[in-house]
Amino acid sequence: MSQPNFDIYVQQLQQMRADLIAQIRAQRGGKIGRAEAAMDPHDIQSGDWTQVDSERDLAQALDERETAALRAIDEALQRIANGTFGLCTDCGAEIPAARLHAAPTAQRCIDCQTRYERDHPGATPSL
Ligand SMILES: [Zn+2]
């Protein structure tokens, strides 16, 4: 169970995940949607199609950046589950709530994130 004060982040992250997948589906011209519609139209209609069994097929359709974005969301949910959410993965400091509200996938405090992006110019920004 997640801590009660993290519930809002769980909702936010799950919404981000749903939005991202919907966006990916739209970009693919509904190609993924048609495949899944053939499998389970009820999930598609309800919009709850992230739960269908073909998530593996979806993963194969993602490009690198989309995969990274989904992974960042899943990792944030994982950190909520194991109690390390909101702590900088580099220095262990608490990440300010304002930063988490703006970017619940943030895994570093602003100082460490700035340093990380400077040291890794090709890294996915703002995660
Ligand atoms: Zn830090």
mmCIF file of N, CA and C and ligand atoms in Angstrom:
data_model
loop_
_atom_site.group_PDB
_atom_site.id
_atom_site.type_symbol
_atom_site.label_atom_id
_atom_site.label_comp_id
_atom_site.label_asym_id
_atom_site.label_seq_id
_atom_site.Cartn_x
_atom_site.Cartn_y
_atom_site.Cartn_z
ATOM 1 N N MET A 1 0.853 -1.203 0.000
ATOM 2 C CA MET A 1 0.000 0.000 0.000
ATOM 3 C C MET A 1 0.883 1.246 0.000
ATOM 4 N N SER A 2 0.480 2.221 -0.765
ATOM 5 C CA SER A 2 1.253 3.463 -0.772
ATOM 6 C C SER A 2 0.846 4.314 0.423
ATOM 7 N N GLN A 3 1.733 5.217 0.816
ATOM 8 C CA GLN A 3 1.392 6.119 1.898
ATOM 9 C C GLN A 3 0.312 7.083 1.411
ATOM 10 N N PRO A 4 -0.625 7.453 2.313
ATOM 11 C CA PRO A 4 -1.769 8.272 1.890
ATOM 12 C C PRO A 4 -1.363 9.569 1.191
ATOM 13 N N ASN A 5 -0.289 10.212 1.668
ATOM 14 C CA ASN A 5 0.063 11.498 1.088
ATOM 15 C C ASN A 5 0.715 11.366 -0.290
ATOM 16 N N PHE A 6 0.945 10.133 -0.721
ATOM 17 C CA PHE A 6 1.480 9.931 -2.064
ATOM 18 C C PHE A 6 0.381 9.592 -3.072
ATOM 19 N N ASP A 7 -0.857 9.438 -2.586
ATOM 20 C CA ASP A 7 -1.932 9.025 -3.476
ATOM 21 C C ASP A 7 -2.093 9.960 -4.663
ATOM 22 N N ILE A 8 -1.933 11.266 -4.387
ATOM 23 C CA ILE A 8 -2.119 12.224 -5.472
ATOM 24 C C ILE A 8 -1.080 12.001 -6.574
ATOM 25 N N TYR A 9 0.121 11.594 -6.171
ATOM 26 C CA TYR A 9 1.167 11.338 -7.173
ATOM 27 C C TYR A 9 0.873 10.055 -7.944
ATOM 28 N N VAL A 10 0.335 9.076 -7.244
ATOM 29 C CA VAL A 10 -0.039 7.838 -7.927
ATOM 30 C C VAL A 10 -1.072 8.142 -9.009
ATOM 31 N N GLN A 11 -2.083 8.942 -8.629
ATOM 32 C CA GLN A 11 -3.105 9.315 -9.613
ATOM 33 C C GLN A 11 -2.493 10.088 -10.772
ATOM 34 N N GLN A 12 -1.610 11.013 -10.414
ATOM 35 C CA GLN A 12 -0.992 11.849 -11.437
ATOM 36 C C GLN A 12 -0.142 10.994 -12.390
ATOM 37 N N LEU A 13 0.608 10.074 -11.832
ATOM 38 C CA LEU A 13 1.476 9.220 -12.644
ATOM 39 C C LEU A 13 0.653 8.280 -13.523
ATOM 40 N N GLN A 14 -0.420 7.750 -12.958
ATOM 41 C CA GLN A 14 -1.254 6.856 -13.755
ATOM 42 C C GLN A 14 -1.937 7.621 -14.888
ATOM 43 N N GLN A 15 -2.303 8.883 -14.608
ATOM 44 C CA GLN A 15 -2.885 9.724 -15.647
ATOM 45 C C GLN A 15 -1.852 10.016 -16.744
ATOM 46 N N MET A 16 -0.627 10.329 -16.313
ATOM 47 C CA MET A 16 0.455 10.590 -17.280
ATOM 48 C C MET A 16 0.686 9.383 -18.169
ATOM 49 N N ARG A 17 0.638 8.203 -17.531
ATOM 50 C CA ARG A 17 0.869 6.967 -18.271
ATOM 51 C C ARG A 17 -0.238 6.748 -19.304
ATOM 52 N N ALA A 18 -1.483 6.959 -18.868
ATOM 53 C CA ALA A 18 -2.617 6.787 -19.781
ATOM 54 C C ALA A 18 -2.543 7.794 -20.929
ATOM 55 N N ASP A 19 -2.186 9.046 -20.595
ATOM 56 C CA ASP A 19 -2.084 10.082 -21.622
ATOM 57 C C ASP A 19 -0.989 9.744 -22.629
ATOM 58 N N LEU A 20 0.129 9.281 -22.105
ATOM 59 C CA LEU A 20 1.259 8.954 -22.965
ATOM 60 C C LEU A 20 0.891 7.830 -23.929
ATOM 61 N N ILE A 21 0.245 6.806 -23.398
ATOM 62 C CA ILE A 21 -0.136 5.674 -24.242
ATOM 63 C C ILE A 21 -1.188 6.097 -25.268
ATOM 64 N N ALA A 22 -2.127 6.941 -24.851
ATOM 65 C CA ALA A 22 -3.134 7.438 -25.785
ATOM 66 C C ALA A 22 -2.479 8.251 -26.896
ATOM 67 N N GLN A 23 -1.488 9.037 -26.505
ATOM 68 C CA GLN A 23 -0.769 9.864 -27.475
ATOM 69 C C GLN A 23 -0.003 8.987 -28.460
ATOM 70 N N ILE A 24 0.636 7.951 -27.943
ATOM 71 C CA ILE A 24 1.375 7.023 -28.796
ATOM 72 C C ILE A 24 0.413 6.334 -29.759
ATOM 73 N N ARG A 25 -0.728 5.939 -29.234
ATOM 74 C CA ARG A 25 -1.710 5.276 -30.077
ATOM 75 C C ARG A 25 -2.171 6.198 -31.194
ATOM 76 N N ALA A 26 -2.410 7.478 -30.841
ATOM 77 C CA ALA A 26 -2.849 8.444 -31.840
ATOM 78 C C ALA A 26 -1.781 8.643 -32.906
ATOM 79 N N GLN A 27 -0.522 8.693 -32.459
ATOM 80 C CA GLN A 27 0.577 8.881 -33.408
ATOM 81 C C GLN A 27 0.707 7.706 -34.359
ATOM 82 N N ARG A 28 0.297 6.527 -33.899
ATOM 83 C CA ARG A 28 0.403 5.334 -34.746
ATOM 84 C C ARG A 28 -0.833 5.183 -35.632
ATOM 85 N N GLY A 29 -1.689 6.205 -35.648
ATOM 86 C CA GLY A 29 -2.877 6.157 -36.500
ATOM 87 C C GLY A 29 -3.848 5.076 -36.094
ATOM 88 N N GLY A 30 -3.870 4.754 -34.801
ATOM 89 C CA GLY A 30 -4.831 3.774 -34.304
ATOM 90 C C GLY A 30 -4.438 2.344 -34.603
ATOM 91 N N LYS A 31 -3.217 2.148 -35.089
ATOM 92 C CA LYS A 31 -2.777 0.797 -35.456
ATOM 93 C C LYS A 31 -2.794 -0.138 -34.253
ATOM 94 N N ILE A 32 -2.244 0.348 -33.139
ATOM 95 C CA ILE A 32 -2.230 -0.465 -31.930
ATOM 96 C C ILE A 32 -3.666 -0.664 -31.442
ATOM 97 N N GLY A 33 -4.451 0.407 -31.533
ATOM 98 C CA GLY A 33 -5.833 0.337 -31.077
ATOM 99 C C GLY A 33 -6.635 -0.728 -31.807
ATOM 100 N N ARG A 34 -6.431 -0.815 -33.129
ATOM 101 C CA ARG A 34 -7.179 -1.817 -33.887
ATOM 102 C C ARG A 34 -6.807 -3.230 -33.449
ATOM 103 N N ALA A 35 -5.551 -3.458 -33.227
ATOM 104 C CA ALA A 35 -5.117 -4.789 -32.808
ATOM 105 C C ALA A 35 -5.746 -5.142 -31.475
ATOM 106 N N GLU A 36 -5.799 -4.163 -30.582
ATOM 107 C CA GLU A 36 -6.347 -4.441 -29.262
ATOM 108 C C GLU A 36 -7.871 -4.499 -29.299
ATOM 109 N N ALA A 37 -8.477 -3.714 -30.184
ATOM 110 C CA ALA A 37 -9.932 -3.758 -30.305
ATOM 111 C C ALA A 37 -10.381 -5.154 -30.684
ATOM 112 N N ALA A 38 -9.589 -5.815 -31.491
ATOM 113 C CA ALA A 38 -9.927 -7.173 -31.896
ATOM 114 C C ALA A 38 -9.855 -8.131 -30.714
ATOM 115 N N MET A 39 -9.055 -7.773 -29.725
ATOM 116 C CA MET A 39 -8.878 -8.663 -28.582
ATOM 117 C C MET A 39 -9.910 -8.408 -27.489
ATOM 118 N N ASP A 40 -10.124 -7.146 -27.166
ATOM 119 C CA ASP A 40 -11.004 -6.854 -26.044
ATOM 120 C C ASP A 40 -11.631 -5.469 -26.167
ATOM 121 N N PRO A 41 -12.721 -5.383 -26.920
ATOM 122 C CA PRO A 41 -13.345 -4.079 -27.188
ATOM 123 C C PRO A 41 -13.829 -3.354 -25.939
ATOM 124 N N HIS A 42 -14.155 -4.078 -24.894
ATOM 125 C CA HIS A 42 -14.657 -3.417 -23.686
ATOM 126 C C HIS A 42 -13.590 -2.536 -23.046
ATOM 127 N N ASP A 43 -12.366 -3.051 -23.017
ATOM 128 C CA ASP A 43 -11.290 -2.263 -22.443
ATOM 129 C C ASP A 43 -11.024 -1.012 -23.268
ATOM 130 N N ILE A 44 -11.116 -1.136 -24.586
ATOM 131 C CA ILE A 44 -10.900 0.022 -25.452
ATOM 132 C C ILE A 44 -11.984 1.063 -25.199
ATOM 133 N N GLN A 45 -13.219 0.613 -25.138
ATOM 134 C CA GLN A 45 -14.341 1.539 -24.954
ATOM 135 C C GLN A 45 -14.250 2.279 -23.637
ATOM 136 N N SER A 46 -13.867 1.577 -22.604
ATOM 137 C CA SER A 46 -13.801 2.196 -21.280
ATOM 138 C C SER A 46 -12.570 3.068 -21.144
ATOM 139 N N GLY A 47 -11.670 2.985 -22.125
ATOM 140 C CA GLY A 47 -10.440 3.761 -22.044
ATOM 141 C C GLY A 47 -9.407 3.088 -21.172
ATOM 142 N N ASP A 48 -9.769 1.944 -20.621
ATOM 143 C CA ASP A 48 -8.865 1.251 -19.705
ATOM 144 C C ASP A 48 -8.038 0.232 -20.474
ATOM 145 N N TRP A 49 -7.506 0.667 -21.591
ATOM 146 C CA TRP A 49 -6.830 -0.309 -22.436
ATOM 147 C C TRP A 49 -5.374 -0.515 -22.051
ATOM 148 N N THR A 50 -4.912 0.187 -20.983
ATOM 149 C CA THR A 50 -3.553 -0.079 -20.515
ATOM 150 C C THR A 50 -3.486 -1.440 -19.835
ATOM 151 N N GLN A 51 -4.659 -1.979 -19.485
ATOM 152 C CA GLN A 51 -4.666 -3.239 -18.742
ATOM 153 C C GLN A 51 -4.775 -4.459 -19.646
ATOM 154 N N VAL A 52 -4.926 -4.236 -20.937
ATOM 155 C CA VAL A 52 -5.128 -5.401 -21.807
ATOM 156 C C VAL A 52 -3.849 -6.218 -21.907
ATOM 157 N N ASP A 53 -4.008 -7.446 -22.374
ATOM 158 C CA ASP A 53 -2.886 -8.382 -22.356
ATOM 159 C C ASP A 53 -1.789 -8.050 -23.356
ATOM 160 N N SER A 54 -2.088 -7.181 -24.295
ATOM 161 C CA SER A 54 -1.124 -6.953 -25.374
ATOM 162 C C SER A 54 -0.140 -5.844 -25.049
ATOM 163 N N GLU A 55 0.051 -5.537 -23.782
ATOM 164 C CA GLU A 55 0.993 -4.485 -23.419
ATOM 165 C C GLU A 55 2.391 -4.814 -23.938
ATOM 166 N N ARG A 56 2.698 -6.081 -24.026
ATOM 167 C CA ARG A 56 3.987 -6.504 -24.564
ATOM 168 C C ARG A 56 4.129 -6.055 -26.028
ATOM 169 N N ASP A 57 3.047 -6.191 -26.788
ATOM 170 C CA ASP A 57 3.075 -5.754 -28.185
ATOM 171 C C ASP A 57 3.235 -4.244 -28.256
ATOM 172 N N LEU A 58 2.577 -3.541 -27.344
ATOM 173 C CA LEU A 58 2.711 -2.094 -27.298
ATOM 174 C C LEU A 58 4.164 -1.716 -27.044
ATOM 175 N N ALA A 59 4.794 -2.394 -26.111
ATOM 176 C CA ALA A 59 6.183 -2.080 -25.774
ATOM 177 C C ALA A 59 7.075 -2.226 -27.001
ATOM 178 N N GLN A 60 6.773 -3.201 -27.836
ATOM 179 C CA GLN A 60 7.589 -3.402 -29.033
ATOM 180 C C GLN A 60 7.386 -2.284 -30.040
ATOM 181 N N ALA A 61 6.255 -1.592 -29.946
ATOM 182 C CA ALA A 61 5.947 -0.544 -30.912
ATOM 183 C C ALA A 61 6.526 0.808 -30.497
ATOM 184 N N LEU A 62 7.043 0.886 -29.269
ATOM 185 C CA LEU A 62 7.517 2.171 -28.764
ATOM 186 C C LEU A 62 8.925 2.479 -29.240
ATOM 187 N N ASP A 63 9.194 3.748 -29.433
ATOM 188 C CA ASP A 63 10.574 4.108 -29.717
ATOM 189 C C ASP A 63 11.307 4.356 -28.401
ATOM 190 N N GLU A 64 12.569 4.671 -28.517
ATOM 191 C CA GLU A 64 13.426 4.746 -27.338
ATOM 192 C C GLU A 64 12.938 5.790 -26.329
ATOM 193 N N ARG A 65 12.558 6.968 -26.840
ATOM 194 C CA ARG A 65 12.160 8.046 -25.943
ATOM 195 C C ARG A 65 10.854 7.724 -25.239
ATOM 196 N N GLU A 66 9.920 7.118 -25.996
ATOM 197 C CA GLU A 66 8.640 6.733 -25.385
ATOM 198 C C GLU A 66 8.860 5.662 -24.318
ATOM 199 N N THR A 67 9.746 4.732 -24.624
ATOM 200 C CA THR A 67 10.065 3.693 -23.641
ATOM 201 C C THR A 67 10.650 4.309 -22.381
ATOM 202 N N ALA A 68 11.551 5.276 -22.562
ATOM 203 C CA ALA A 68 12.177 5.937 -21.413
ATOM 204 C C ALA A 68 11.139 6.689 -20.591
ATOM 205 N N ALA A 69 10.203 7.347 -21.266
ATOM 206 C CA ALA A 69 9.184 8.111 -20.561
ATOM 207 C C ALA A 69 8.274 7.180 -19.760
ATOM 208 N N LEU A 70 7.873 6.068 -20.369
ATOM 209 C CA LEU A 70 7.038 5.102 -19.654
ATOM 210 C C LEU A 70 7.789 4.488 -18.484
ATOM 211 N N ARG A 71 9.080 4.221 -18.703
ATOM 212 C CA ARG A 71 9.867 3.618 -17.643
ATOM 213 C C ARG A 71 10.011 4.585 -16.463
ATOM 214 N N ALA A 72 10.183 5.883 -16.784
ATOM 215 C CA ALA A 72 10.308 6.881 -15.718
ATOM 216 C C ALA A 72 9.041 6.906 -14.861
ATOM 217 N N ILE A 73 7.882 6.794 -15.522
ATOM 218 C CA ILE A 73 6.616 6.785 -14.786
ATOM 219 C C ILE A 73 6.526 5.523 -13.923
ATOM 220 N N ASP A 74 6.877 4.377 -14.516
ATOM 221 C CA ASP A 74 6.803 3.122 -13.762
ATOM 222 C C ASP A 74 7.786 3.118 -12.590
ATOM 223 N N GLU A 75 8.960 3.714 -12.818
ATOM 224 C CA GLU A 75 9.942 3.753 -11.741
ATOM 225 C C GLU A 75 9.477 4.662 -10.606
ATOM 226 N N ALA A 76 8.803 5.755 -10.956
ATOM 227 C CA ALA A 76 8.269 6.637 -9.916
ATOM 228 C C ALA A 76 7.208 5.893 -9.089
ATOM 229 N N LEU A 77 6.354 5.137 -9.774
ATOM 230 C CA LEU A 77 5.346 4.344 -9.060
ATOM 231 C C LEU A 77 6.028 3.304 -8.173
ATOM 232 N N GLN A 78 7.127 2.742 -8.676
ATOM 233 C CA GLN A 78 7.885 1.764 -7.901
ATOM 234 C C GLN A 78 8.477 2.415 -6.644
ATOM 235 N N ARG A 79 8.976 3.654 -6.799
ATOM 236 C CA ARG A 79 9.565 4.344 -5.645
ATOM 237 C C ARG A 79 8.497 4.662 -4.601
ATOM 238 N N ILE A 80 7.278 4.950 -5.075
ATOM 239 C CA ILE A 80 6.183 5.165 -4.123
ATOM 240 C C ILE A 80 5.921 3.867 -3.362
ATOM 241 N N ALA A 81 5.945 2.747 -4.107
ATOM 242 C CA ALA A 81 5.665 1.448 -3.490
ATOM 243 C C ALA A 81 6.720 1.070 -2.459
ATOM 244 N N ASN A 82 7.985 1.392 -2.737
ATOM 245 C CA ASN A 82 9.030 0.955 -1.805
ATOM 246 C C ASN A 82 9.483 2.049 -0.841
ATOM 247 N N GLY A 83 8.797 3.199 -0.880
ATOM 248 C CA GLY A 83 9.021 4.213 0.142
ATOM 249 C C GLY A 83 10.171 5.169 -0.109
ATOM 250 N N THR A 84 10.759 5.148 -1.310
ATOM 251 C CA THR A 84 11.863 6.067 -1.584
ATOM 252 C C THR A 84 11.429 7.236 -2.455
ATOM 253 N N PHE A 85 10.123 7.317 -2.744
ATOM 254 C CA PHE A 85 9.632 8.404 -3.588
ATOM 255 C C PHE A 85 9.868 9.745 -2.897
ATOM 256 N N GLY A 86 10.294 10.743 -3.692
ATOM 257 C CA GLY A 86 10.487 12.082 -3.150
ATOM 258 C C GLY A 86 11.875 12.309 -2.585
ATOM 259 N N LEU A 87 12.729 11.265 -2.630
ATOM 260 C CA LEU A 87 14.106 11.421 -2.179
ATOM 261 C C LEU A 87 15.022 11.407 -3.401
ATOM 262 N N CYS A 88 15.966 12.334 -3.434
ATOM 263 C CA CYS A 88 16.906 12.416 -4.541
ATOM 264 C C CYS A 88 17.722 11.128 -4.616
ATOM 265 N N THR A 89 17.783 10.524 -5.814
ATOM 266 C CA THR A 89 18.523 9.264 -5.953
ATOM 267 C C THR A 89 20.029 9.482 -5.889
ATOM 268 N N ASP A 90 20.465 10.719 -6.043
ATOM 269 C CA ASP A 90 21.905 10.994 -6.011
ATOM 270 C C ASP A 90 22.385 11.380 -4.614
ATOM 271 N N CYS A 91 21.708 12.352 -3.964
ATOM 272 C CA CYS A 91 22.217 12.847 -2.678
ATOM 273 C C CYS A 91 21.297 12.489 -1.506
ATOM 274 N N GLY A 92 20.113 11.942 -1.797
ATOM 275 C CA GLY A 92 19.220 11.514 -0.730
ATOM 276 C C GLY A 92 18.384 12.620 -0.112
ATOM 277 N N ALA A 93 18.562 13.858 -0.593
ATOM 278 C CA ALA A 93 17.789 14.978 -0.063
ATOM 279 C C ALA A 93 16.324 14.847 -0.475
ATOM 280 N N GLU A 94 15.441 15.462 0.302
ATOM 281 C CA GLU A 94 14.037 15.468 -0.073
ATOM 282 C C GLU A 94 13.828 16.399 -1.264
ATOM 283 N N ILE A 95 13.120 15.914 -2.265
ATOM 284 C CA ILE A 95 12.797 16.743 -3.421
ATOM 285 C C ILE A 95 11.607 17.618 -3.044
ATOM 286 N N PRO A 96 11.684 18.938 -3.260
ATOM 287 C CA PRO A 96 10.587 19.826 -2.854
ATOM 288 C C PRO A 96 9.252 19.397 -3.474
ATOM 289 N N ALA A 97 8.175 19.522 -2.693
ATOM 290 C CA ALA A 97 6.856 19.096 -3.160
ATOM 291 C C ALA A 97 6.466 19.822 -4.443
ATOM 292 N N ALA A 98 6.859 21.080 -4.560
ATOM 293 C CA ALA A 98 6.490 21.843 -5.764
ATOM 294 C C ALA A 98 7.087 21.195 -7.010
ATOM 295 N N ARG A 99 8.318 20.692 -6.856
ATOM 296 C CA ARG A 99 8.963 20.026 -8.000
ATOM 297 C C ARG A 99 8.256 18.712 -8.312
ATOM 298 N N LEU A 100 7.865 17.978 -7.273
ATOM 299 C CA LEU A 100 7.181 16.704 -7.492
ATOM 300 C C LEU A 100 5.799 16.909 -8.112
ATOM 301 N N HIS A 101 5.139 17.994 -7.714
ATOM 302 C CA HIS A 101 3.830 18.274 -8.307
ATOM 303 C C HIS A 101 3.988 18.573 -9.786
ATOM 304 N N ALA A 102 5.054 19.338 -10.121
ATOM 305 C CA ALA A 102 5.270 19.698 -11.524
ATOM 306 C C ALA A 102 5.760 18.506 -12.332
ATOM 307 N N ALA A 103 6.551 17.645 -11.683
ATOM 308 C CA ALA A 103 7.147 16.510 -12.375
ATOM 309 C C ALA A 103 7.279 15.338 -11.419
ATOM 310 N N PRO A 104 6.188 14.562 -11.236
ATOM 311 C CA PRO A 104 6.234 13.450 -10.273
ATOM 312 C C PRO A 104 7.238 12.369 -10.651
ATOM 313 N N THR A 105 7.729 12.390 -11.884
ATOM 314 C CA THR A 105 8.749 11.414 -12.256
ATOM 315 C C THR A 105 10.144 11.864 -11.844
ATOM 316 N N ALA A 106 10.261 13.077 -11.286
ATOM 317 C CA ALA A 106 11.583 13.586 -10.892
ATOM 318 C C ALA A 106 12.239 12.638 -9.902
ATOM 319 N N GLN A 107 13.473 12.256 -10.161
ATOM 320 C CA GLN A 107 14.170 11.349 -9.233
ATOM 321 C C GLN A 107 15.375 12.028 -8.607
ATOM 322 N N ARG A 108 15.623 13.289 -8.976
ATOM 323 C CA ARG A 108 16.741 14.011 -8.384
ATOM 324 C C ARG A 108 16.279 15.386 -7.930
ATOM 325 N N CYS A 109 16.967 15.948 -6.949
ATOM 326 C CA CYS A 109 16.715 17.331 -6.593
ATOM 327 C C CYS A 109 17.233 18.220 -7.725
ATOM 328 N N ILE A 110 16.856 19.464 -7.692
ATOM 329 C CA ILE A 110 17.179 20.330 -8.825
ATOM 330 C C ILE A 110 18.692 20.436 -9.020
ATOM 331 N N ASP A 111 19.448 20.540 -7.941
ATOM 332 C CA ASP A 111 20.906 20.649 -8.051
ATOM 333 C C ASP A 111 21.489 19.423 -8.749
ATOM 334 N N CYS A 112 21.079 18.232 -8.295
ATOM 335 C CA CYS A 112 21.626 17.006 -8.873
ATOM 336 C C CYS A 112 21.149 16.824 -10.308
ATOM 337 N N GLN A 113 19.890 17.189 -10.593
ATOM 338 C CA GLN A 113 19.374 17.062 -11.953
ATOM 339 C C GLN A 113 20.144 17.980 -12.902
ATOM 340 N N THR A 114 20.413 19.198 -12.440
ATOM 341 C CA THR A 114 21.167 20.147 -13.261
ATOM 342 C C THR A 114 22.553 19.591 -13.563
ATOM 343 N N ARG A 115 23.187 19.032 -12.518
ATOM 344 C CA ARG A 115 24.525 18.467 -12.699
ATOM 345 C C ARG A 115 24.459 17.243 -13.621
ATOM 346 N N TYR A 116 23.417 16.424 -13.441
ATOM 347 C CA TYR A 116 23.274 15.211 -14.250
ATOM 348 C C TYR A 116 23.116 15.569 -15.730
ATOM 349 N N GLU A 117 22.282 16.579 -16.006
ATOM 350 C CA GLU A 117 22.052 16.957 -17.404
ATOM 351 C C GLU A 117 23.301 17.576 -18.015
ATOM 352 N N ARG A 118 24.085 18.258 -17.170
ATOM 353 C CA ARG A 118 25.317 18.845 -17.678
ATOM 354 C C ARG A 118 26.330 17.731 -18.001
ATOM 355 N N ASP A 119 26.356 16.694 -17.132
ATOM 356 C CA ASP A 119 27.311 15.605 -17.339
ATOM 357 C C ASP A 119 26.844 14.601 -18.388
ATOM 358 N N HIS A 120 25.523 14.567 -18.630
ATOM 359 C CA HIS A 120 24.964 13.620 -19.596
ATOM 360 C C HIS A 120 24.106 14.385 -20.596
ATOM 361 N N PRO A 121 24.732 15.100 -21.516
ATOM 362 C CA PRO A 121 23.969 15.972 -22.424
ATOM 363 C C PRO A 121 22.978 15.201 -23.298
ATOM 364 N N GLY A 122 23.201 13.916 -23.514
ATOM 365 C CA GLY A 122 22.285 13.158 -24.364
ATOM 366 C C GLY A 122 21.159 12.510 -23.598
ATOM 367 N N ALA A 123 21.136 12.679 -22.268
ATOM 368 C CA ALA A 123 20.134 11.996 -21.457
ATOM 369 C C ALA A 123 18.755 12.606 -21.664
ATOM 370 N N THR A 124 17.749 11.806 -21.390
ATOM 371 C CA THR A 124 16.384 12.289 -21.501
ATOM 372 C C THR A 124 16.163 13.403 -20.496
ATOM 373 N N PRO A 125 15.781 14.590 -20.925
ATOM 374 C CA PRO A 125 15.659 15.727 -20.015
ATOM 375 C C PRO A 125 14.416 15.677 -19.134
ATOM 376 N N SER A 126 14.525 16.325 -18.001
ATOM 377 C CA SER A 126 13.376 16.611 -17.141
ATOM 378 C C SER A 126 12.679 15.383 -16.614
ATOM 379 N N LEU A 127 13.397 14.289 -16.411
ATOM 380 C CA LEU A 127 12.749 13.122 -15.824
ATOM 381 C C LEU A 127 13.189 12.963 -14.381
HETATM 382 ZN ZN ZN B 1 20.262 15.649 -4.951
#
